[in-house]
Coordinates of C-alpha atoms in Angstrom, one line a residue:
M1 CA -8.5 -8.4 23.6
V2 CA -10.9 -9.1 26.5
C3 CA -14.6 -8.4 26.8
L4 CA -17.4 -10.1 28.8
G5 CA -18.6 -12.9 26.6
N6 CA -16.1 -12.9 23.7
I7 CA -18.8 -12.7 21.0
C8 CA -18.9 -8.9 20.2
R9 CA -16.3 -6.4 21.1
S10 CA -13.2 -8.6 21.6
P11 CA -13.5 -10.7 18.5
L12 CA -14.1 -7.5 16.5
A13 CA -11.0 -5.9 18.0
A14 CA -8.9 -9.1 17.3
G15 CA -10.2 -9.4 13.8
I16 CA -9.5 -5.7 13.0
L17 CA -6.0 -5.9 14.5
R18 CA -5.1 -9.1 12.6
K19 CA -6.1 -7.5 9.3
K20 CA -4.1 -4.4 10.0
I21 CA -1.1 -6.3 11.1
A22 CA -1.2 -8.5 8.0
E23 CA -1.5 -5.3 5.8
A24 CA 1.5 -3.9 7.6
G25 CA 3.5 -7.0 7.0
K26 CA 4.0 -7.7 10.7
N27 CA 4.0 -11.0 12.5
V28 CA 2.2 -10.6 15.8
M29 CA -0.1 -13.0 17.6
V30 CA -3.5 -11.6 18.4
E31 CA -6.3 -13.4 20.4
S32 CA -9.5 -12.5 22.2
A33 CA -11.2 -13.9 25.2
G34 CA -14.1 -13.3 27.5
F35 CA -14.3 -13.4 31.3
E36 CA -17.7 -15.0 31.6
P37 CA -18.6 -18.5 30.3
Y38 CA -21.9 -17.5 28.7
H39 CA -20.8 -18.2 25.1
V40 CA -17.8 -20.5 25.3
G41 CA -17.4 -22.3 22.0
E42 CA -19.9 -20.1 20.2
R43 CA -19.2 -18.0 17.2
P44 CA -19.4 -14.2 17.3
D45 CA -22.8 -12.5 17.3
R46 CA -24.2 -12.4 13.8
R47 CA -24.3 -8.6 13.9
A48 CA -20.6 -8.5 14.7
I49 CA -19.9 -10.8 11.8
T50 CA -22.0 -8.7 9.5
V51 CA -20.3 -5.4 10.5
A52 CA -16.9 -6.9 10.3
R53 CA -17.6 -8.4 6.9
K54 CA -18.9 -5.0 5.6
N55 CA -15.5 -3.6 6.6
G56 CA -13.4 -6.3 5.0
V57 CA -12.8 -8.3 8.2
D58 CA -13.7 -12.0 8.7
I59 CA -14.4 -13.0 12.3
S60 CA -16.8 -15.9 11.4
G61 CA -14.3 -18.6 12.3
H62 CA -13.8 -17.3 15.9
H63 CA -15.0 -19.4 18.8
A64 CA -15.5 -17.8 22.2
R65 CA -13.1 -18.8 24.9
L66 CA -12.4 -17.8 28.5
F67 CA -9.5 -15.6 29.6
S68 CA -6.8 -17.6 31.2
V69 CA -4.0 -16.7 33.6
D70 CA -1.7 -18.2 31.0
D71 CA -2.7 -15.3 28.7
F72 CA -0.3 -13.2 30.8
D73 CA 2.5 -15.4 29.7
N74 CA 1.5 -15.6 26.1
F75 CA 0.8 -11.9 25.4
D76 CA 2.7 -8.6 25.8
M77 CA -0.4 -6.5 26.1
I78 CA -4.0 -7.3 27.3
Y79 CA -6.5 -4.7 26.1
V80 CA -9.9 -4.6 27.9
M81 CA -13.1 -3.1 26.7
D82 CA -14.6 -1.7 30.0
Q83 CA -14.2 -1.2 33.7
R84 CA -15.6 -4.7 34.6
N85 CA -13.1 -6.4 32.3
Y86 CA -10.3 -4.3 33.8
R87 CA -11.3 -5.3 37.3
D88 CA -11.7 -9.0 36.4
V89 CA -8.4 -9.3 34.5
T90 CA -6.5 -7.3 37.2
F91 CA -8.0 -9.5 39.9
V92 CA -6.4 -12.6 38.4
A93 CA -3.1 -10.9 37.7
R94 CA -0.3 -12.7 39.6
D95 CA 2.0 -9.8 40.1
E96 CA 2.9 -6.2 39.0
N97 CA 4.3 -7.5 35.7
D98 CA 0.9 -9.0 34.8
K99 CA -0.9 -5.8 35.9
N100 CA 1.4 -3.7 33.7
K101 CA 0.2 -5.6 30.6
I102 CA -3.4 -4.6 31.1
D103 CA -4.9 -1.4 29.7
Y104 CA -8.2 -0.1 28.3
I105 CA -8.1 -0.3 24.6
L106 CA -9.5 3.2 24.2
N107 CA -6.6 4.7 26.2
L108 CA -4.8 4.3 22.9
I109 CA -7.1 7.1 21.6
H110 CA -7.9 9.0 24.7
K111 CA -4.9 8.6 27.0
F112 CA -5.6 7.9 30.7
K113 CA -9.4 8.4 30.3
N114 CA -10.2 4.7 30.9
Q115 CA -13.2 5.0 28.5
T116 CA -15.4 2.1 27.8
V117 CA -16.0 0.5 24.4
P118 CA -19.8 0.5 24.3
D119 CA -21.2 -3.1 24.4
P120 CA -23.5 -3.4 21.3
Y121 CA -25.0 -6.7 22.4
Y122 CA -28.4 -5.2 23.3
G123 CA -28.4 -2.7 20.5
N124 CA -28.8 -2.8 16.7
E125 CA -26.4 -2.9 13.8
S126 CA -25.6 0.8 14.1
D127 CA -24.4 0.1 17.6
F128 CA -22.1 -2.6 16.3
E129 CA -20.9 -0.1 13.6
L130 CA -20.0 2.5 16.2
T131 CA -18.1 -0.2 18.3
Y132 CA -16.3 -1.2 15.1
Q133 CA -15.2 2.3 14.3
L134 CA -13.9 2.9 17.9
L135 CA -12.0 -0.4 17.8
E136 CA -10.6 0.4 14.3
S137 CA -9.2 3.7 15.6
A138 CA -7.6 2.0 18.6
C139 CA -6.1 -0.8 16.4
D140 CA -4.6 1.8 14.1
K141 CA -2.7 3.1 17.2
I142 CA -1.5 -0.4 18.1
V143 CA -0.1 -1.0 14.6
A144 CA 1.6 2.4 14.6
K145 CA 3.3 1.4 17.9
L146 CA 4.6 -1.8 16.3

């Protein structure tokens, strides 16, 4: 899961997916990263932690990290939250195999629309709740594919 700073959308997506995978009895590695170093080492935004907790997901132990080219080797899929993330991750892809791993997470819900997960950072808790609900729907599709 990749977003800009790795403190809102991508840790929410990773936390949701981890919970759903555990409930399904699957063994899948899930990580999240950002593409900008604004928050490296920081915990998620307190509003993201609050909304996740209200929905039974604990992301409080997450620490923001940067996306690495090694992530192409370590993961089968790389889901991005918006157009900028897509552009950034695609730019560092080494070859077509890497590029084929990248997709917008909301394409799981709305195929080929390349829709953006709204960034709730400058919003309020209701914006975080909307983001959570969108990511939960997408994560349901990922678990169904597994």
